[in-house]
Short mmCIF file of C-alpha atoms in Angstrom, two decimals:
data_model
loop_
_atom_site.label_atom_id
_atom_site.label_comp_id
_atom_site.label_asym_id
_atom_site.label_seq_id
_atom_site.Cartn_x
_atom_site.Cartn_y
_atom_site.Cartn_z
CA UNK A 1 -25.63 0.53 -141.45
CA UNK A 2 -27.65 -2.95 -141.54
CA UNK A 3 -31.18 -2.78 -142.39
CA UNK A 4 -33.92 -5.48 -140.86
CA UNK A 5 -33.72 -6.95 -144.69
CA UNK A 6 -29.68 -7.73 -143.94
CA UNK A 7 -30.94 -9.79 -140.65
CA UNK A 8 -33.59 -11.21 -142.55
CA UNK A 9 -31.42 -13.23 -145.20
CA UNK A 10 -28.72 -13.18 -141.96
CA UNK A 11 -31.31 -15.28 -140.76
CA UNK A 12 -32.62 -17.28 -143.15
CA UNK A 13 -36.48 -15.48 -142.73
CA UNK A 14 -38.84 -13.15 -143.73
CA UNK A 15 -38.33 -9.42 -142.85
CA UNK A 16 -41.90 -10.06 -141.31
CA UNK A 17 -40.43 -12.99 -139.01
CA UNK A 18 -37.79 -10.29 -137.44
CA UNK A 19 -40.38 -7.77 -137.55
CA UNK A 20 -42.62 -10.19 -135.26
CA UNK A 21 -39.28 -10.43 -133.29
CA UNK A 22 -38.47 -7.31 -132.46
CA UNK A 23 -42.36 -6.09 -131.60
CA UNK A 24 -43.38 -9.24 -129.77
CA UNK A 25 -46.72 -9.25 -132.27
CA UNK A 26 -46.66 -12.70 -132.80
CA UNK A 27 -45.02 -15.85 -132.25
CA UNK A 28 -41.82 -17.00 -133.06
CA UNK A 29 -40.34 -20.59 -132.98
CA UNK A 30 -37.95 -20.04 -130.11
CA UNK A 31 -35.07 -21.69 -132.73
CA UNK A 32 -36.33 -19.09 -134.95
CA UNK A 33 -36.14 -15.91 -132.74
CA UNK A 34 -32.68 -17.42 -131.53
CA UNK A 35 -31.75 -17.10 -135.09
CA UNK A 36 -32.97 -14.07 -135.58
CA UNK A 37 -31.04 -12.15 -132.29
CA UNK A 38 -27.68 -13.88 -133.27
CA UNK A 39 -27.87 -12.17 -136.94
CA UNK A 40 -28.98 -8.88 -134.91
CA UNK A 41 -25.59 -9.33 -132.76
CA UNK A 42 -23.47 -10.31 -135.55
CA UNK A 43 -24.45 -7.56 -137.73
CA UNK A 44 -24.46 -4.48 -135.18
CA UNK A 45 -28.33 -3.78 -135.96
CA UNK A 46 -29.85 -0.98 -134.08
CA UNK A 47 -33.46 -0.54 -134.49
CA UNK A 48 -35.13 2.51 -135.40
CA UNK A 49 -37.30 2.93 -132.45
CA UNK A 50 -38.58 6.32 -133.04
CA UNK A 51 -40.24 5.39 -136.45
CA UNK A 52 -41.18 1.71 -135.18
CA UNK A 53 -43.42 3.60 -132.35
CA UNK A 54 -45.10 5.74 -134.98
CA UNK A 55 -45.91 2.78 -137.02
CA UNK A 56 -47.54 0.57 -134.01
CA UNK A 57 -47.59 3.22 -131.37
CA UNK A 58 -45.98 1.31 -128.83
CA UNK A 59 -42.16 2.22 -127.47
CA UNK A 60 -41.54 -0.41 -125.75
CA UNK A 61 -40.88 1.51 -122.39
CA UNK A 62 -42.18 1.45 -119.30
CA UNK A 63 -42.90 3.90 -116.90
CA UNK A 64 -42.16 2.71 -113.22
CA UNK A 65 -43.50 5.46 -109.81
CA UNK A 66 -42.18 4.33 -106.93
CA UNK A 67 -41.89 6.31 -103.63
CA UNK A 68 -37.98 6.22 -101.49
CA UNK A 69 -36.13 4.62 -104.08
CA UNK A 70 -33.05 4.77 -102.08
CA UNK A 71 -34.72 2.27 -99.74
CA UNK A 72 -33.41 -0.90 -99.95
CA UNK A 73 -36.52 -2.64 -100.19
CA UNK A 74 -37.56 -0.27 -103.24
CA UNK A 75 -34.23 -1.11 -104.52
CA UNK A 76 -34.51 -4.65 -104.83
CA UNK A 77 -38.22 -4.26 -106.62
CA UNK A 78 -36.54 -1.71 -109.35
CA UNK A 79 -34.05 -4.66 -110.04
CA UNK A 80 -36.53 -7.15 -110.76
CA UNK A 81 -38.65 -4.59 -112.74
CA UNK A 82 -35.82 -3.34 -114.88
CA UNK A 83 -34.59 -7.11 -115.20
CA UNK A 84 -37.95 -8.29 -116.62
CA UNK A 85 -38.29 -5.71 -118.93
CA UNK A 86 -34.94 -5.83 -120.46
CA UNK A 87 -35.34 -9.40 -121.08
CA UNK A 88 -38.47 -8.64 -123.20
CA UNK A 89 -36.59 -5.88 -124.85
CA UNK A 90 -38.69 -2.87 -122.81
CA UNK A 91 -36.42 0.39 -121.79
CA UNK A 92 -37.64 2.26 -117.82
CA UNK A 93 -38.67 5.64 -116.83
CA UNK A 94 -38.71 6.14 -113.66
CA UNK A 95 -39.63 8.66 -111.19
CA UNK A 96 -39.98 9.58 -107.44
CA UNK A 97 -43.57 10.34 -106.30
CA UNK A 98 -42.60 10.97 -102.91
CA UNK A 99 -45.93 9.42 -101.81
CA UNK A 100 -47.50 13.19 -102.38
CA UNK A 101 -50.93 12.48 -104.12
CA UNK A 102 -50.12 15.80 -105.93
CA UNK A 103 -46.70 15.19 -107.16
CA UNK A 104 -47.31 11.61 -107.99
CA UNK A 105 -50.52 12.83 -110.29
CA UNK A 106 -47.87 14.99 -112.16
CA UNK A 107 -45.06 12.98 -112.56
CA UNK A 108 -47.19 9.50 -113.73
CA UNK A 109 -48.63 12.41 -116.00
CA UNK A 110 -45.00 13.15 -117.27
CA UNK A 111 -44.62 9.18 -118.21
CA UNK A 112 -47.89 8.80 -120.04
CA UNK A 113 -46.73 12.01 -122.13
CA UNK A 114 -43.34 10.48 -122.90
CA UNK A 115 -45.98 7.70 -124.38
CA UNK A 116 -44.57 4.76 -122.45
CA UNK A 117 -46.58 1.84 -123.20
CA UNK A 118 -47.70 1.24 -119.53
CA UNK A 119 -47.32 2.59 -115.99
CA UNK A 120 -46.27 0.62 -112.50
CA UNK A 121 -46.78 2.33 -109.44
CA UNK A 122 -46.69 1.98 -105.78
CA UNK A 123 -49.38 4.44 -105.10
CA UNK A 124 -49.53 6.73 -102.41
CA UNK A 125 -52.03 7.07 -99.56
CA UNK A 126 -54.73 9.06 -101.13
CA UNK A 127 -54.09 7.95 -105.24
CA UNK A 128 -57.63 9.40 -105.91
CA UNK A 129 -56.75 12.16 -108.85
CA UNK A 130 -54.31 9.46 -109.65
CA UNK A 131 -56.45 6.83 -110.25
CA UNK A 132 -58.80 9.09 -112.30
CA UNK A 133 -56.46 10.34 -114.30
CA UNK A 134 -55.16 6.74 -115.36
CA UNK A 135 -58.83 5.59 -115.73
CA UNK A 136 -59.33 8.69 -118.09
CA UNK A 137 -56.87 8.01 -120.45
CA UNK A 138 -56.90 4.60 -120.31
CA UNK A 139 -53.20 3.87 -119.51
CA UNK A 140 -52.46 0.00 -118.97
CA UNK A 141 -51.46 0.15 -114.83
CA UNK A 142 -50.15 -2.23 -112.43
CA UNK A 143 -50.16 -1.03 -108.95
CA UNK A 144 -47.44 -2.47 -106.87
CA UNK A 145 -46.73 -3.25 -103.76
CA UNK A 146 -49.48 -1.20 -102.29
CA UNK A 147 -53.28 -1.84 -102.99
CA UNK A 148 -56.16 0.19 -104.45
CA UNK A 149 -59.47 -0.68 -103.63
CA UNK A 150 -61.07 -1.63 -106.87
CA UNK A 151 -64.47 -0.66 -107.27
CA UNK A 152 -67.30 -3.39 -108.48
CA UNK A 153 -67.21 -1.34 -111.86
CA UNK A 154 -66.05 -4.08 -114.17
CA UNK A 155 -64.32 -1.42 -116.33
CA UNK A 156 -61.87 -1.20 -113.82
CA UNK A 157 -58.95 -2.58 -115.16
CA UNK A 158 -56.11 -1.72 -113.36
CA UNK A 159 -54.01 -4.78 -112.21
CA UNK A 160 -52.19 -5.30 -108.56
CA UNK A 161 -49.24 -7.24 -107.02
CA UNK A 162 -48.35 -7.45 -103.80
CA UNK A 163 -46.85 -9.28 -101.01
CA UNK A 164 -48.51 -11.03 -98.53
CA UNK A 165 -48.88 -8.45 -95.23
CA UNK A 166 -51.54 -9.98 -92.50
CA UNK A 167 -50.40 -13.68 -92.01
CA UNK A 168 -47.01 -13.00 -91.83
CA UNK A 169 -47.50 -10.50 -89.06
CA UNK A 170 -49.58 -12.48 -87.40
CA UNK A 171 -46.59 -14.88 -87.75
CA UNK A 172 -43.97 -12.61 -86.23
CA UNK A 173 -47.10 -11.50 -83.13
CA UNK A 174 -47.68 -15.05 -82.38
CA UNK A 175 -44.24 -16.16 -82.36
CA UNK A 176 -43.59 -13.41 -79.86
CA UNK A 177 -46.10 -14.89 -77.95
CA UNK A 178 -44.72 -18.31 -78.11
CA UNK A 179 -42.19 -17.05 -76.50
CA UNK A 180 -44.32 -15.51 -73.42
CA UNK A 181 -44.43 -11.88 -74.24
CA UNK A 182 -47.90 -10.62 -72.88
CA UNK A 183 -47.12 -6.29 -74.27
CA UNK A 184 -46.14 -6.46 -77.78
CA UNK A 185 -46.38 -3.35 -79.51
CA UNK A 186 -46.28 -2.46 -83.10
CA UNK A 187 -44.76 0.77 -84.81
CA UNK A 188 -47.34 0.69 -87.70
CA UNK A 189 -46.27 2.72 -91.26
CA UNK A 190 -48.03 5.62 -92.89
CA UNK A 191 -51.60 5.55 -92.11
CA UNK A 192 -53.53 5.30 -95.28
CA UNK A 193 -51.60 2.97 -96.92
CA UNK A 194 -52.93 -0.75 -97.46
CA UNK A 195 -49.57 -2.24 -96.68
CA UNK A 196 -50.27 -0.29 -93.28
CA UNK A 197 -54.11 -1.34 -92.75
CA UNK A 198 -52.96 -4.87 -93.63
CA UNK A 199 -50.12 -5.27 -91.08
CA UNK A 200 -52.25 -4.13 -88.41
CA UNK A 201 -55.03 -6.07 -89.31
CA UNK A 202 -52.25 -9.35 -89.42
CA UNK A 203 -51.08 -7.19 -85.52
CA UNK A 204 -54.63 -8.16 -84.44
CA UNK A 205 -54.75 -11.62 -85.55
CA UNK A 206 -51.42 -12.05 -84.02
CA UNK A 207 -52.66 -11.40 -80.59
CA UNK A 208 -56.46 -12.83 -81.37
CA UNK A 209 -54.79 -16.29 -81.91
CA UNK A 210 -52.42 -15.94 -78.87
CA UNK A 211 -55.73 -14.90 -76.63
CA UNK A 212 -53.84 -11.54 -75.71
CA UNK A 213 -56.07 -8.33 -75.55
CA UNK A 214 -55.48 -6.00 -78.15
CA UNK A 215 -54.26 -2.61 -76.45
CA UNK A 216 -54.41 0.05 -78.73
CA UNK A 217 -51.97 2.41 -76.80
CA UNK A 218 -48.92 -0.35 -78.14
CA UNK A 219 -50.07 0.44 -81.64
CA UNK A 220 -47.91 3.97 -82.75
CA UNK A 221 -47.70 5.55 -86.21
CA UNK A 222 -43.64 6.09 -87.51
CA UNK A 223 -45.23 6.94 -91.01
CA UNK A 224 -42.54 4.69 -93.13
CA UNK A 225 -39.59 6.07 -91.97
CA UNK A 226 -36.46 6.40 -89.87
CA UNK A 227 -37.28 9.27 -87.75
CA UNK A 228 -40.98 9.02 -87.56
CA UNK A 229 -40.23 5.34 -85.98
CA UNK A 230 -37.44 7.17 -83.66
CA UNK A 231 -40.19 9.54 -82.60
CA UNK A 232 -42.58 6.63 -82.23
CA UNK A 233 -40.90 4.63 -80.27
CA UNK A 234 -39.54 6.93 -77.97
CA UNK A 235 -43.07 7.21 -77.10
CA UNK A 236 -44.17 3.68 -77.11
CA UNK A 237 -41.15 3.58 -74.22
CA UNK A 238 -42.07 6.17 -72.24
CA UNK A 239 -45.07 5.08 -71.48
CA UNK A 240 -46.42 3.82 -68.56
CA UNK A 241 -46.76 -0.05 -69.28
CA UNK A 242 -44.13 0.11 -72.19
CA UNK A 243 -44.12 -3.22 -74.23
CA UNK A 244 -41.82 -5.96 -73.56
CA UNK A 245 -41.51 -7.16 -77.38
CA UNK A 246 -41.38 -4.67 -80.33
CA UNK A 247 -42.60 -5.38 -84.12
CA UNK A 248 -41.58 -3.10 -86.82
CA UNK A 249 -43.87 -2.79 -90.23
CA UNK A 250 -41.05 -2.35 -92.68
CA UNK A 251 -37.00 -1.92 -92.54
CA UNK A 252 -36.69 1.88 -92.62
CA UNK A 253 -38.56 1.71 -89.15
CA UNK A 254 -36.85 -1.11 -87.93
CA UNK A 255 -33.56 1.52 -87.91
CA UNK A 256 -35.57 4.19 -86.40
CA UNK A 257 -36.98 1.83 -83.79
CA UNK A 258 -33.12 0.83 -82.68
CA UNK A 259 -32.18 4.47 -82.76
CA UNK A 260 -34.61 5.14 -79.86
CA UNK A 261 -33.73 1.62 -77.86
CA UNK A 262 -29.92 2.98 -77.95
CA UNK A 263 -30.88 6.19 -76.66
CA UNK A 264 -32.66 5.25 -73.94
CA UNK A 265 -30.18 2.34 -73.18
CA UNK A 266 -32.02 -0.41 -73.69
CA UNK A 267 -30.85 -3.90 -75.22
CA UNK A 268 -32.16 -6.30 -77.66
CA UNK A 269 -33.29 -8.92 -76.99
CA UNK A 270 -31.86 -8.48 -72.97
CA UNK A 271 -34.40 -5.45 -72.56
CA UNK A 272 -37.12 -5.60 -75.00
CA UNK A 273 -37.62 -7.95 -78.28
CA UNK A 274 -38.18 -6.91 -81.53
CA UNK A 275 -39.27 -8.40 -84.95
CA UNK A 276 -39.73 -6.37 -88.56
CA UNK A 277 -41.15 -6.55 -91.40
CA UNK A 278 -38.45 -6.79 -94.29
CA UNK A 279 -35.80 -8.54 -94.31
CA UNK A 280 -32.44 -6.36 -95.85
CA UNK A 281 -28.42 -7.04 -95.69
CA UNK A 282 -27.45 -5.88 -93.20
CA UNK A 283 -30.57 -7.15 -90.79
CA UNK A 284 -28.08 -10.43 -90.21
CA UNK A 285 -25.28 -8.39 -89.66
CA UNK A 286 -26.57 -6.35 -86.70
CA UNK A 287 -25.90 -7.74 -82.94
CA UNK A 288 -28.28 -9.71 -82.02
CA UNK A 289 -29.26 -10.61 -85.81
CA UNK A 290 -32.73 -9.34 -86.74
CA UNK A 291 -36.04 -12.24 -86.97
CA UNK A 292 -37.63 -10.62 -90.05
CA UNK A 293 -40.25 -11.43 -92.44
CA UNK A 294 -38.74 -11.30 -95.90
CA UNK A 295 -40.55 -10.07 -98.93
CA UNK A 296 -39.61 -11.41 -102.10
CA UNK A 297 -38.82 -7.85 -103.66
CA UNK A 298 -37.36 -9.14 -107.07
CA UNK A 299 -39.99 -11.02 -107.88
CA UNK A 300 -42.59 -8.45 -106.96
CA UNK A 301 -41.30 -6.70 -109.95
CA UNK A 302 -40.88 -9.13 -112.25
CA UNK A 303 -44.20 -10.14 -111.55
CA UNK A 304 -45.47 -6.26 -112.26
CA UNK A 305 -43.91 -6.57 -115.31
CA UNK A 306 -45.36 -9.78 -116.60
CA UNK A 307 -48.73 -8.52 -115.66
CA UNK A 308 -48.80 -5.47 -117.42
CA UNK A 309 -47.18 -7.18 -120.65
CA UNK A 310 -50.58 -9.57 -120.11
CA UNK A 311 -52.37 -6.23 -120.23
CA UNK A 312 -50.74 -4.97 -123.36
CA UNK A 313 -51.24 -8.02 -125.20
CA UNK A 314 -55.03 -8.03 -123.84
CA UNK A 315 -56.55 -4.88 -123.01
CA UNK A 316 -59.99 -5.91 -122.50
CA UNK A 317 -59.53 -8.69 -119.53
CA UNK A 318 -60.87 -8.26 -116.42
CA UNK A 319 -58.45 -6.88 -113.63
CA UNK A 320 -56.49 -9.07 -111.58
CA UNK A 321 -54.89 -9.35 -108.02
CA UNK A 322 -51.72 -10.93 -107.59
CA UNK A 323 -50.36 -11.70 -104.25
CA UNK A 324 -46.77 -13.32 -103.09
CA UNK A 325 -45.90 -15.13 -100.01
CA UNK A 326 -43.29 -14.10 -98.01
CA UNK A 327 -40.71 -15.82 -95.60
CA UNK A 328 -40.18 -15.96 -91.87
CA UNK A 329 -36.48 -15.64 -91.15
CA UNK A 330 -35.82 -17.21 -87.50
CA UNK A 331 -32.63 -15.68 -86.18
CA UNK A 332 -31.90 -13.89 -82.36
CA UNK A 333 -33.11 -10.53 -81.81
CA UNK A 334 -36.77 -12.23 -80.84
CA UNK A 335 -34.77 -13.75 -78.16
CA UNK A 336 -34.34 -17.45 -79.37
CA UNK A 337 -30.92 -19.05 -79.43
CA UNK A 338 -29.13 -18.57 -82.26
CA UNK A 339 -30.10 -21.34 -85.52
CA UNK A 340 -28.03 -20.37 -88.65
CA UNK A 341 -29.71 -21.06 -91.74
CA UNK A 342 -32.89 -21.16 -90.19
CA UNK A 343 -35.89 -19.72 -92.80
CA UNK A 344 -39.24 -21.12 -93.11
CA UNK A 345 -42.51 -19.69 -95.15
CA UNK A 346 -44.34 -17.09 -93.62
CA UNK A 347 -48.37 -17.09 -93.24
#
């Protein structure tokens, strides 16, 4: 079996070159670490991870809590996350956290004990014993997708990236507008959540800017999901000054939202318009095509990833907010003719 000192004279450096290689704990010449990962693929070397962790206690892994994984929108951030890490030679854990503050507590718990270096989570509504426990034993955190208000303690540290939520709902609010809708309601997510608050917030703005009064009887909670948005709707509808133009806050609404136009026979955009937030495949493949606001998923997690290397390699910094635009994807189910292709930025 190769040893680091065969990819060493391989190489044509020090074991210590390969050894800053393979643990990231200093530079490399990029000709040099090149060098380096060819004689590691020629000769078949596997390193000894188990005894490299006890030496710099670090595993290179990385624990990753995200809520619905199955949705597609989750799916697409797990891709970027394991992507990044991969490419800087860091192995995933990953579990569900079923945005229970209990459960997600216990299974972040179960990652820090199978000592992964760091943690990124999309925390749940009420991450209070989850916070506190990462604060007690100081694990390196990035919280993703969803915010936690950071106190003025400067010894917070935890990190956040997210995507862009007011402006772009604003966008989709005011672009309903534009098109002379005077009742546009929203089926908001689960309350408690910043991505929630946010989108609202951006709801408001929306009509602020189009000088519409903001009725909160259009405003209805589907709670993130399919059949919470069903049950939402259906009551938005039945209503007795039902809206004439529809936003959804994310894509798993979106479908619950169309469930409950079909059943009560009602046609987009001929009966009632509708916008969402997230874009997914198959929201151009629907009839009439869905006007989304698309969040750039990937690249939320690659960007976690980055930022909680940064935190590795400097523990002490002061925490940091990242935020991404998104896009506003123009296509018919607001109502407007049909322009293929068409995607400008949202905000």
């Amino acid at each position: 079996m190769p040893t680091m000192a065969d990819v060493a004279r391989s190489a044509g450096v020090s074991v210590a070159t390969v050894s800053h290689v393979l643990n990231g704990t200093r530079p490399v010449l990029p000709r040099t670490r090149q060098a380096v990962l060819d004689a590691i693929d020629a000769l078949g070397y596997t390193p000894n991870t188990l005894a490299r962790s006890l030496v710099t206690s670090r595993t290179r892994s990385i624990g990753l809590a995200v809520s619905a994984i199955s949705n597609p929108y989750f799916t697409e951030i797990l891709q970027g996350v394991e992507a990044a890490a991969l490419e800087e030679g860091y192995g995933l854990l990953i579990a569900d956290p079923h945005d229970d503050p209990g459960h997600e507590r216990r299974v972040v718990q179960l990652l820090h004990e199978r000592r992964v270096d760091g943690v990124i989570v999309a925390p749940s509504p009420r991450p209070d014993d989850l916070v506190g426990y990462l604060a007690r034993h100081a694990v390196p955190t990035v919280f993703l997708d969803r915010a936690v208000d950071a106190p003025t303690d400067p010894a917070f540290r935890f990190d956040q990236v997210h995507a862009e939520n007011a402006a772009p709902t604003a966008r989709l609010v005011t672009h309903l507008a534009g098109l002379g809708h005077r009742r546009i309601g929203l089926v908001a997510g689960l309350p408690g959540l910043s991505t929630t608050r946010e989108r609202v917030g951006g709801y408001r703005q929306g009509l602020a800017a189009a000088a519409l009064p903001c009725d909160e009887r259009l405003v209805v909670h589907g709670d993130s999901e399919a059949a919470g948005a069903e049950r939402a709707t259906a009551e938005l509808l039945a209503s007795a000054a039902p809206p004439t133009a529809l936003v959804s806050a994310n894509n798993a609404m979106t479908i619950g939202a169309l469930r409950a136009l079909r059943a009560r026979g009602l046609t987009v955009p001929g009966d009632i318009a509708l916008c969402c937030f997230d874009d997914f495949a198959w929201a151009d493949v629907f009839s009439p095509r869905l006007t989304a606001i698309a969040q750039p998923s990937r690249e939320l997690g690659a960007t976690a990833v980055r930022v909680l290397l940064e935190r590795l390699a400097e523990p002490e910094r002061p925490a940091r907010a990242v935020r991404l635009p998104c896009s506003f994807v123009h296509r018919t189910s607001c109502g407007c003719p049909e322009e293929p292709g068409a995607s400008t930025p949202g905000g």
